[in-house]
Amino acid sequence: MDLRIFTEPQQGASYETLLKVAKATEDLGFDAFFRSDHYLRMGAVDGLPGPTDAWITLAGLARETRRIRLGTLMTAGTFRLPGVLAIQVAQVDQMSGGRVELGLGAGWFEEEHKAYGIPFPKEKFARLEEQLAIVTGLWGTETGEEFSYDGTYYQLENSPALPKPAQGKVPVLVGGHGATRTPRLAAQYADEFNIPFASLEDSARQFGRVRAAAEAAGRKGDELVYSNALVACVGRDDAEVARRAAAIGREVDELKANGLAGSPAEVVDKIGRYAEIGASRVYLQMLDLDDLDHLELISTQVQSQLS
C-alpha cells in the first residue's frame, strides 16, 4: 500500500509551508506529495496568506526534492487551456527528473471561478474529455511529428507537440463518483483511478465500474491503479485524536466514519479494508499543515505496518 500526502493549500498555506511539508514527506518515506488545485478557500477559514498556484508550486518543489512523486488531485480543466497545460506539466516533469503525475478533472467550484474571473462553462465534462485527448495526444506524438485536433471546444493545428516530459509517459489520474462517464474516461485515458472521500461500499462499487469499463475498452481491469483520498486524523491516544480533530474543525466520530481517524492500529485496520476491495494507494488529506508531528506519527506507526 502506497501512502501519499495530499494537501489543500487554498485553506491557508504559503509556499514555504508547502515546502516544509513536502520535505517532511520525502524524509519520512512517503511515496508522494500531492496538492489540490483551487484558488478560493472553503468553509470557515480565512485562507491566509491567499492561494498558491498548483503548477508553480510543483515547479518549485521539483527543484527542492529528490525522490517523491509530485502531482495534483485534481487540476481543474477550467483553469488552463489543454495545450498550455501539456507544456506546463512536461516542463515540471523535466525539472523534477521525471517524477510528475497529472490528476485532471472537470472543475466544479463555481465560486472560485467568479472570484478570479475564470469562465465556468456548462459543458465541463465534454471539455474534460477533449482536454484528456489533447494532453495525452501531444505527449504521445513522436518528436519531429505534428499533432492536430479538431474538437468541439478546442482546435490545434500543426502543433510541434513539444516539449516532451522526462518520463516516457506521465501517469494520468482520473477520478470521481460518476457512474457512467467517469469510468469510461478513466478506462480510455487513465493510469490511475481515484475516488475521493468515499466509503468502502461506494469505493468497491466504483472500482467495479471502472474495471468493467476498462475491459469493455480492451484493457485489463487491473491495468489501472485504484486509489482513495481520505482525511487523516491519527493520534497516540484519544486525547491526541480529539486535539487534532478540533484543530481542523471536525468531530472525531465523523472522522472515524468518513476518514482515517483514531489510533495507529485503527487506521491500519481501516486501510487494510480498503486494500481488500482493490485499493493499492491512499492519499492522506492533511488539513493542519503546521502539524509535522502528525506526519511523523503516521510514518512510524502506520506506514511502517503497511510496508
mmCIF file of C-alpha atoms in Angstrom:
data_model
loop_
_atom_site.group_PDB
_atom_site.id
_atom_site.type_symbol
_atom_site.label_atom_id
_atom_site.label_comp_id
_atom_site.label_asym_id
_atom_site.label_seq_id
_atom_site.Cartn_x
_atom_site.Cartn_y
_atom_site.Cartn_z
ATOM 1 C CA MET A 1 0.000 0.000 0.000
ATOM 2 C CA ASP A 2 1.450 3.344 -1.071
ATOM 3 C CA LEU A 3 0.716 6.254 1.258
ATOM 4 C CA ARG A 4 0.796 9.692 -0.303
ATOM 5 C CA ILE A 5 0.431 13.089 1.350
ATOM 6 C CA PHE A 6 -2.359 15.261 -0.045
ATOM 7 C CA THR A 7 -2.661 18.953 0.888
ATOM 8 C CA GLU A 8 -5.343 21.627 0.458
ATOM 9 C CA PRO A 9 -3.334 24.889 0.306
ATOM 10 C CA GLN A 10 -6.345 27.062 -0.545
ATOM 11 C CA GLN A 11 -7.352 26.661 3.094
ATOM 12 C CA GLY A 12 -4.317 28.726 4.090
ATOM 13 C CA ALA A 13 -0.703 27.875 3.290
ATOM 14 C CA SER A 14 2.284 29.720 1.886
ATOM 15 C CA TYR A 15 4.789 28.148 -0.464
ATOM 16 C CA GLU A 16 7.247 27.924 2.436
ATOM 17 C CA THR A 17 4.750 25.887 4.437
ATOM 18 C CA LEU A 18 4.183 23.560 1.494
ATOM 19 C CA LEU A 19 7.930 23.177 1.038
ATOM 20 C CA LYS A 20 8.312 22.102 4.688
ATOM 21 C CA VAL A 21 5.544 19.543 4.286
ATOM 22 C CA ALA A 22 6.997 18.247 1.012
ATOM 23 C CA LYS A 23 10.453 17.853 2.543
ATOM 24 C CA ALA A 24 8.957 16.059 5.542
ATOM 25 C CA THR A 25 7.025 13.842 3.136
ATOM 26 C CA GLU A 26 10.291 12.868 1.498
ATOM 27 C CA ASP A 27 12.311 12.491 4.684
ATOM 28 C CA LEU A 28 9.652 10.325 6.336
ATOM 29 C CA GLY A 29 9.473 7.866 3.467
ATOM 30 C CA PHE A 30 6.088 8.644 1.961
ATOM 31 C CA ASP A 31 5.598 7.924 -1.725
ATOM 32 C CA ALA A 32 4.413 11.318 -2.978
ATOM 33 C CA PHE A 33 3.296 14.866 -2.250
ATOM 34 C CA PHE A 34 0.104 15.962 -3.975
ATOM 35 C CA ARG A 35 -1.909 19.135 -3.718
ATOM 36 C CA SER A 36 -5.323 20.377 -4.716
ATOM 37 C CA ASP A 37 -5.788 22.935 -7.488
ATOM 38 C CA HIS A 38 -8.052 25.624 -6.039
ATOM 39 C CA TYR A 39 -7.950 29.410 -5.824
ATOM 40 C CA LEU A 40 -10.533 30.013 -3.095
ATOM 41 C CA ARG A 41 -10.887 28.816 0.480
ATOM 42 C CA MET A 42 -13.761 26.585 1.516
ATOM 43 C CA GLY A 43 -15.633 26.727 4.798
ATOM 44 C CA ALA A 44 -14.955 28.832 7.877
ATOM 45 C CA VAL A 45 -11.259 29.597 7.373
ATOM 46 C CA ASP A 46 -9.565 32.834 6.336
ATOM 47 C CA GLY A 47 -7.346 31.196 3.715
ATOM 48 C CA LEU A 48 -4.433 33.483 4.562
ATOM 49 C CA PRO A 49 -1.993 34.326 3.084
ATOM 50 C CA GLY A 50 -4.036 33.514 -0.045
ATOM 51 C CA PRO A 51 -3.985 30.909 -2.787
ATOM 52 C CA THR A 52 -0.944 29.422 -4.440
ATOM 53 C CA ASP A 53 -0.931 28.088 -7.980
ATOM 54 C CA ALA A 54 -0.653 24.309 -8.180
ATOM 55 C CA TRP A 55 1.824 24.045 -11.042
ATOM 56 C CA ILE A 56 4.006 26.933 -9.917
ATOM 57 C CA THR A 57 4.177 25.248 -6.505
ATOM 58 C CA LEU A 58 5.091 21.892 -8.012
ATOM 59 C CA ALA A 59 7.760 23.513 -10.194
ATOM 60 C CA GLY A 60 9.416 24.883 -7.081
ATOM 61 C CA LEU A 61 9.127 21.584 -5.241
ATOM 62 C CA ALA A 62 10.538 19.755 -8.250
ATOM 63 C CA ARG A 63 13.864 21.509 -7.652
ATOM 64 C CA GLU A 64 13.770 21.158 -3.853
ATOM 65 C CA THR A 65 13.034 17.425 -3.601
ATOM 66 C CA ARG A 66 14.794 14.354 -4.937
ATOM 67 C CA ARG A 67 12.648 11.236 -4.645
ATOM 68 C CA ILE A 68 8.937 11.798 -4.056
ATOM 69 C CA ARG A 69 6.362 11.859 -6.814
ATOM 70 C CA LEU A 70 4.582 15.203 -7.320
ATOM 71 C CA GLY A 71 1.096 15.823 -8.618
ATOM 72 C CA THR A 72 -2.418 17.205 -8.390
ATOM 73 C CA LEU A 73 -5.767 15.960 -7.135
ATOM 74 C CA MET A 74 -7.189 17.327 -9.354
ATOM 75 C CA THR A 75 -6.058 20.034 -11.766
ATOM 76 C CA ALA A 76 -9.203 21.863 -12.826
ATOM 77 C CA GLY A 77 -9.777 21.642 -16.555
ATOM 78 C CA THR A 78 -11.403 25.056 -16.461
ATOM 79 C CA PHE A 79 -8.211 26.790 -15.319
ATOM 80 C CA ARG A 80 -5.876 26.160 -18.251
ATOM 81 C CA LEU A 81 -6.030 25.554 -21.983
ATOM 82 C CA PRO A 82 -5.037 21.933 -22.653
ATOM 83 C CA GLY A 83 -2.107 22.801 -24.918
ATOM 84 C CA VAL A 84 -0.684 25.152 -22.287
ATOM 85 C CA LEU A 85 -1.262 22.593 -19.547
ATOM 86 C CA ALA A 86 0.630 19.953 -21.534
ATOM 87 C CA ILE A 87 3.607 22.325 -21.775
ATOM 88 C CA GLN A 88 3.483 23.220 -18.076
ATOM 89 C CA VAL A 89 3.297 19.633 -16.866
ATOM 90 C CA ALA A 90 6.026 18.467 -19.263
ATOM 91 C CA GLN A 91 8.313 21.246 -18.067
ATOM 92 C CA VAL A 92 7.745 20.479 -14.387
ATOM 93 C CA ASP A 93 8.358 16.812 -15.160
ATOM 94 C CA GLN A 94 11.688 17.747 -16.714
ATOM 95 C CA MET A 95 12.509 19.931 -13.707
ATOM 96 C CA SER A 96 11.811 17.010 -11.359
ATOM 97 C CA GLY A 97 13.728 14.420 -13.352
ATOM 98 C CA GLY A 98 10.549 12.551 -14.257
ATOM 99 C CA ARG A 99 8.526 12.488 -11.016
ATOM 100 C CA VAL A 100 5.274 14.218 -12.017
ATOM 101 C CA GLU A 101 1.749 12.833 -12.235
ATOM 102 C CA LEU A 102 -1.287 14.671 -13.583
ATOM 103 C CA GLY A 103 -4.681 14.384 -11.983
ATOM 104 C CA LEU A 104 -7.118 16.137 -14.321
ATOM 105 C CA GLY A 105 -10.752 16.856 -13.542
ATOM 106 C CA ALA A 106 -13.587 18.901 -14.965
ATOM 107 C CA GLY A 107 -13.578 21.646 -12.304
ATOM 108 C CA TRP A 108 -16.566 22.143 -10.032
ATOM 109 C CA PHE A 109 -16.173 25.084 -7.603
ATOM 110 C CA GLU A 110 -18.111 27.880 -9.264
ATOM 111 C CA GLU A 111 -17.376 30.498 -6.583
ATOM 112 C CA GLU A 112 -13.622 30.431 -7.192
ATOM 113 C CA HIS A 113 -14.210 30.997 -10.885
ATOM 114 C CA LYS A 114 -16.349 34.038 -10.119
ATOM 115 C CA ALA A 115 -13.804 35.328 -7.604
ATOM 116 C CA TYR A 116 -10.944 35.344 -10.124
ATOM 117 C CA GLY A 117 -12.752 35.955 -13.404
ATOM 118 C CA ILE A 118 -12.367 32.427 -14.767
ATOM 119 C CA PRO A 119 -15.087 31.245 -17.170
ATOM 120 C CA PHE A 120 -17.241 28.450 -15.753
ATOM 121 C CA PRO A 121 -18.811 26.700 -18.762
ATOM 122 C CA LYS A 122 -21.811 24.411 -18.501
ATOM 123 C CA GLU A 123 -20.319 21.668 -20.670
ATOM 124 C CA LYS A 124 -17.357 20.957 -18.375
ATOM 125 C CA PHE A 125 -17.289 17.178 -18.732
ATOM 126 C CA ALA A 126 -17.298 17.228 -22.532
ATOM 127 C CA ARG A 127 -14.447 19.728 -22.377
ATOM 128 C CA LEU A 128 -12.555 17.453 -19.997
ATOM 129 C CA GLU A 129 -12.766 14.609 -22.479
ATOM 130 C CA GLU A 130 -11.221 16.789 -25.193
ATOM 131 C CA GLN A 131 -8.558 18.031 -22.772
ATOM 132 C CA LEU A 132 -7.509 14.485 -21.918
ATOM 133 C CA ALA A 133 -7.319 13.628 -25.613
ATOM 134 C CA ILE A 134 -5.199 16.699 -26.338
ATOM 135 C CA VAL A 135 -2.784 16.473 -23.403
ATOM 136 C CA THR A 136 -2.105 12.781 -23.901
ATOM 137 C CA GLY A 137 -2.054 13.230 -27.667
ATOM 138 C CA LEU A 138 0.578 15.970 -27.500
ATOM 139 C CA TRP A 139 2.799 13.926 -25.211
ATOM 140 C CA GLY A 140 2.332 10.786 -27.296
ATOM 141 C CA THR A 141 3.249 12.391 -30.630
ATOM 142 C CA GLU A 142 6.699 11.341 -31.827
ATOM 143 C CA THR A 143 9.357 14.056 -31.820
ATOM 144 C CA GLY A 144 9.518 15.560 -35.297
ATOM 145 C CA GLU A 145 5.851 14.785 -35.962
ATOM 146 C CA GLU A 146 2.942 17.205 -35.614
ATOM 147 C CA PHE A 147 -0.310 16.976 -33.693
ATOM 148 C CA SER A 148 -3.650 18.397 -34.810
ATOM 149 C CA TYR A 149 -7.029 18.179 -33.141
ATOM 150 C CA ASP A 150 -10.415 19.374 -34.346
ATOM 151 C CA GLY A 151 -12.819 19.223 -31.441
ATOM 152 C CA THR A 152 -15.988 20.978 -30.436
ATOM 153 C CA TYR A 153 -14.245 23.128 -27.843
ATOM 154 C CA TYR A 154 -10.564 23.029 -28.785
ATOM 155 C CA GLN A 155 -8.718 23.070 -32.083
ATOM 156 C CA LEU A 156 -4.977 22.564 -32.515
ATOM 157 C CA GLU A 157 -3.332 22.878 -35.913
ATOM 158 C CA ASN A 158 0.110 21.503 -36.788
ATOM 159 C CA SER A 159 1.434 21.624 -33.222
ATOM 160 C CA PRO A 160 5.068 20.529 -32.837
ATOM 161 C CA ALA A 161 3.846 18.777 -29.664
ATOM 162 C CA LEU A 162 6.785 19.973 -27.622
ATOM 163 C CA PRO A 163 8.244 19.860 -25.032
ATOM 164 C CA LYS A 164 8.217 16.218 -24.061
ATOM 165 C CA PRO A 165 8.109 15.063 -20.419
ATOM 166 C CA ALA A 166 11.203 13.446 -18.949
ATOM 167 C CA GLN A 167 9.177 10.283 -18.349
ATOM 168 C CA GLY A 168 8.220 8.093 -21.217
ATOM 169 C CA LYS A 169 4.644 8.586 -20.040
ATOM 170 C CA VAL A 170 3.358 10.934 -17.363
ATOM 171 C CA PRO A 171 0.834 8.965 -15.281
ATOM 172 C CA VAL A 172 -2.662 10.423 -15.684
ATOM 173 C CA LEU A 173 -5.238 10.232 -12.890
ATOM 174 C CA VAL A 174 -8.970 10.440 -13.461
ATOM 175 C CA GLY A 175 -11.369 10.297 -10.553
ATOM 176 C CA GLY A 176 -14.803 10.918 -9.158
ATOM 177 C CA HIS A 177 -18.126 9.378 -8.255
ATOM 178 C CA GLY A 178 -19.894 9.482 -11.642
ATOM 179 C CA ALA A 179 -21.420 6.145 -12.557
ATOM 180 C CA THR A 180 -21.066 6.167 -16.344
ATOM 181 C CA ARG A 181 -18.962 8.855 -17.995
ATOM 182 C CA THR A 182 -16.242 8.928 -15.327
ATOM 183 C CA PRO A 183 -15.431 5.197 -15.591
ATOM 184 C CA ARG A 184 -15.430 5.482 -19.378
ATOM 185 C CA LEU A 185 -12.926 8.353 -19.344
ATOM 186 C CA ALA A 186 -10.755 6.527 -16.820
ATOM 187 C CA ALA A 187 -10.781 3.426 -18.996
ATOM 188 C CA GLN A 188 -9.747 5.424 -22.048
ATOM 189 C CA TYR A 189 -7.121 7.766 -20.633
ATOM 190 C CA ALA A 190 -6.124 6.993 -17.042
ATOM 191 C CA ASP A 191 -3.270 5.112 -15.478
ATOM 192 C CA GLU A 192 -4.897 5.531 -12.070
ATOM 193 C CA PHE A 193 -8.472 5.893 -10.881
ATOM 194 C CA ASN A 194 -9.036 7.839 -7.677
ATOM 195 C CA ILE A 195 -12.216 8.149 -5.664
ATOM 196 C CA PRO A 196 -12.235 10.941 -3.070
ATOM 197 C CA PHE A 197 -13.789 10.704 0.392
ATOM 198 C CA ALA A 198 -15.839 7.594 -0.289
ATOM 199 C CA SER A 199 -16.986 4.751 1.916
ATOM 200 C CA LEU A 200 -15.772 1.206 1.468
ATOM 201 C CA GLU A 201 -19.064 0.281 -0.168
ATOM 202 C CA ASP A 202 -19.078 3.213 -2.594
ATOM 203 C CA SER A 203 -15.406 2.678 -3.415
ATOM 204 C CA ALA A 204 -15.919 -1.010 -4.188
ATOM 205 C CA ARG A 205 -18.883 -0.189 -6.406
ATOM 206 C CA GLN A 206 -16.987 2.495 -8.330
ATOM 207 C CA PHE A 207 -13.830 0.405 -8.699
ATOM 208 C CA GLY A 208 -16.007 -2.321 -10.183
ATOM 209 C CA ARG A 209 -17.490 0.097 -12.699
ATOM 210 C CA VAL A 210 -14.031 1.264 -13.765
ATOM 211 C CA ARG A 211 -12.758 -2.302 -14.143
ATOM 212 C CA ALA A 212 -15.775 -3.157 -16.287
ATOM 213 C CA ALA A 213 -15.278 -0.040 -18.414
ATOM 214 C CA ALA A 214 -11.585 -0.850 -18.867
ATOM 215 C CA GLU A 215 -12.380 -4.370 -20.035
ATOM 216 C CA ALA A 216 -15.049 -3.041 -22.401
ATOM 217 C CA ALA A 217 -12.374 -0.723 -23.848
ATOM 218 C CA GLY A 218 -9.997 -3.620 -24.439
ATOM 219 C CA ARG A 219 -7.836 -3.116 -21.350
ATOM 220 C CA LYS A 220 -7.326 -5.399 -18.378
ATOM 221 C CA GLY A 221 -9.216 -4.174 -15.355
ATOM 222 C CA ASP A 222 -6.144 -4.489 -13.155
ATOM 223 C CA GLU A 223 -4.079 -2.420 -15.571
ATOM 224 C CA LEU A 224 -5.133 0.698 -13.642
ATOM 225 C CA VAL A 225 -4.066 1.669 -10.144
ATOM 226 C CA TYR A 226 -7.069 2.129 -7.822
ATOM 227 C CA SER A 227 -6.772 4.680 -5.046
ATOM 228 C CA ASN A 228 -8.689 6.546 -2.356
ATOM 229 C CA ALA A 229 -8.291 10.031 -0.921
ATOM 230 C CA LEU A 230 -9.276 10.190 2.753
ATOM 231 C CA VAL A 231 -8.843 12.728 5.522
ATOM 232 C CA ALA A 232 -6.320 11.650 8.156
ATOM 233 C CA CYS A 233 -6.508 12.302 11.896
ATOM 234 C CA VAL A 234 -4.262 9.947 13.842
ATOM 235 C CA GLY A 235 -3.267 10.131 17.499
ATOM 236 C CA ARG A 236 -1.394 8.061 20.037
ATOM 237 C CA ASP A 237 -4.391 8.252 22.365
ATOM 238 C CA ASP A 238 -7.945 9.580 22.409
ATOM 239 C CA ALA A 239 -6.848 12.994 23.640
ATOM 240 C CA GLU A 240 -4.416 13.468 20.766
ATOM 241 C CA VAL A 241 -7.019 12.380 18.227
ATOM 242 C CA ALA A 242 -9.514 14.850 19.722
ATOM 243 C CA ARG A 243 -6.945 17.654 19.663
ATOM 244 C CA ARG A 244 -6.150 17.061 16.007
ATOM 245 C CA ALA A 245 -9.824 16.845 15.093
ATOM 246 C CA ALA A 246 -10.529 20.141 16.856
ATOM 247 C CA ALA A 247 -7.616 21.792 15.052
ATOM 248 C CA ILE A 248 -9.297 21.119 11.694
ATOM 249 C CA GLY A 249 -12.822 21.871 12.896
ATOM 250 C CA ARG A 250 -14.103 18.285 12.714
ATOM 251 C CA GLU A 251 -15.700 15.791 15.104
ATOM 252 C CA VAL A 252 -13.887 12.581 15.986
ATOM 253 C CA ASP A 253 -16.876 10.299 15.361
ATOM 254 C CA GLU A 254 -17.470 11.837 11.936
ATOM 255 C CA LEU A 255 -13.810 11.475 11.015
ATOM 256 C CA LYS A 256 -13.797 7.841 12.097
ATOM 257 C CA ALA A 257 -16.874 7.181 9.992
ATOM 258 C CA ASN A 258 -15.742 9.037 6.877
ATOM 259 C CA GLY A 259 -11.965 9.082 7.014
ATOM 260 C CA LEU A 260 -8.884 7.549 8.593
ATOM 261 C CA ALA A 261 -9.084 8.581 12.224
ATOM 262 C CA GLY A 262 -8.163 7.109 15.575
ATOM 263 C CA SER A 263 -5.157 5.242 16.870
ATOM 264 C CA PRO A 264 -2.484 3.933 14.508
ATOM 265 C CA ALA A 265 -3.926 0.431 14.914
ATOM 266 C CA GLU A 266 -7.426 1.618 13.988
ATOM 267 C CA VAL A 267 -6.123 3.400 10.908
ATOM 268 C CA VAL A 268 -4.010 0.438 9.796
ATOM 269 C CA ASP A 269 -7.083 -1.771 10.110
ATOM 270 C CA LYS A 270 -9.247 0.564 8.054
ATOM 271 C CA ILE A 271 -6.614 0.976 5.337
ATOM 272 C CA GLY A 272 -6.472 -2.804 5.210
ATOM 273 C CA ARG A 273 -10.192 -2.906 4.470
ATOM 274 C CA TYR A 274 -9.679 -0.510 1.557
ATOM 275 C CA ALA A 275 -6.887 -2.770 0.321
ATOM 276 C CA GLU A 276 -9.287 -5.721 0.387
ATOM 277 C CA ILE A 277 -11.569 -4.014 -2.157
ATOM 278 C CA GLY A 278 -8.679 -3.277 -4.518
ATOM 279 C CA ALA A 279 -7.104 0.000 -3.423
ATOM 280 C CA SER A 280 -3.322 -0.053 -3.603
ATOM 281 C CA ARG A 281 -2.763 3.615 -2.837
ATOM 282 C CA VAL A 282 -4.190 6.086 -0.326
ATOM 283 C CA TYR A 283 -3.869 9.859 -0.412
ATOM 284 C CA LEU A 284 -3.879 11.143 3.156
ATOM 285 C CA GLN A 285 -5.597 14.525 3.230
ATOM 286 C CA MET A 286 -3.619 16.562 5.765
ATOM 287 C CA LEU A 287 -5.532 19.680 6.770
ATOM 288 C CA ASP A 288 -3.239 21.035 9.513
ATOM 289 C CA LEU A 289 -0.020 21.689 7.626
ATOM 290 C CA ASP A 290 1.785 23.025 10.669
ATOM 291 C CA ASP A 291 1.491 19.689 12.485
ATOM 292 C CA LEU A 292 4.532 17.861 11.165
ATOM 293 C CA ASP A 293 4.459 15.561 14.213
ATOM 294 C CA HIS A 294 1.283 14.123 12.685
ATOM 295 C CA LEU A 295 3.243 13.105 9.591
ATOM 296 C CA GLU A 296 5.958 11.542 11.708
ATOM 297 C CA LEU A 297 3.429 9.532 13.712
ATOM 298 C CA ILE A 298 1.779 8.200 10.549
ATOM 299 C CA SER A 299 5.179 7.343 9.086
ATOM 300 C CA THR A 300 6.484 5.471 12.136
ATOM 301 C CA GLN A 301 3.293 3.786 13.344
ATOM 302 C CA VAL A 302 1.025 3.422 10.299
ATOM 303 C CA GLN A 303 3.173 3.328 7.184
ATOM 304 C CA SER A 304 5.722 1.058 8.854
ATOM 305 C CA GLN A 305 2.997 -1.581 9.341
ATOM 306 C CA LEU A 306 1.856 -1.372 5.711
ATOM 307 C CA SER A 307 5.237 -1.643 4.008
#
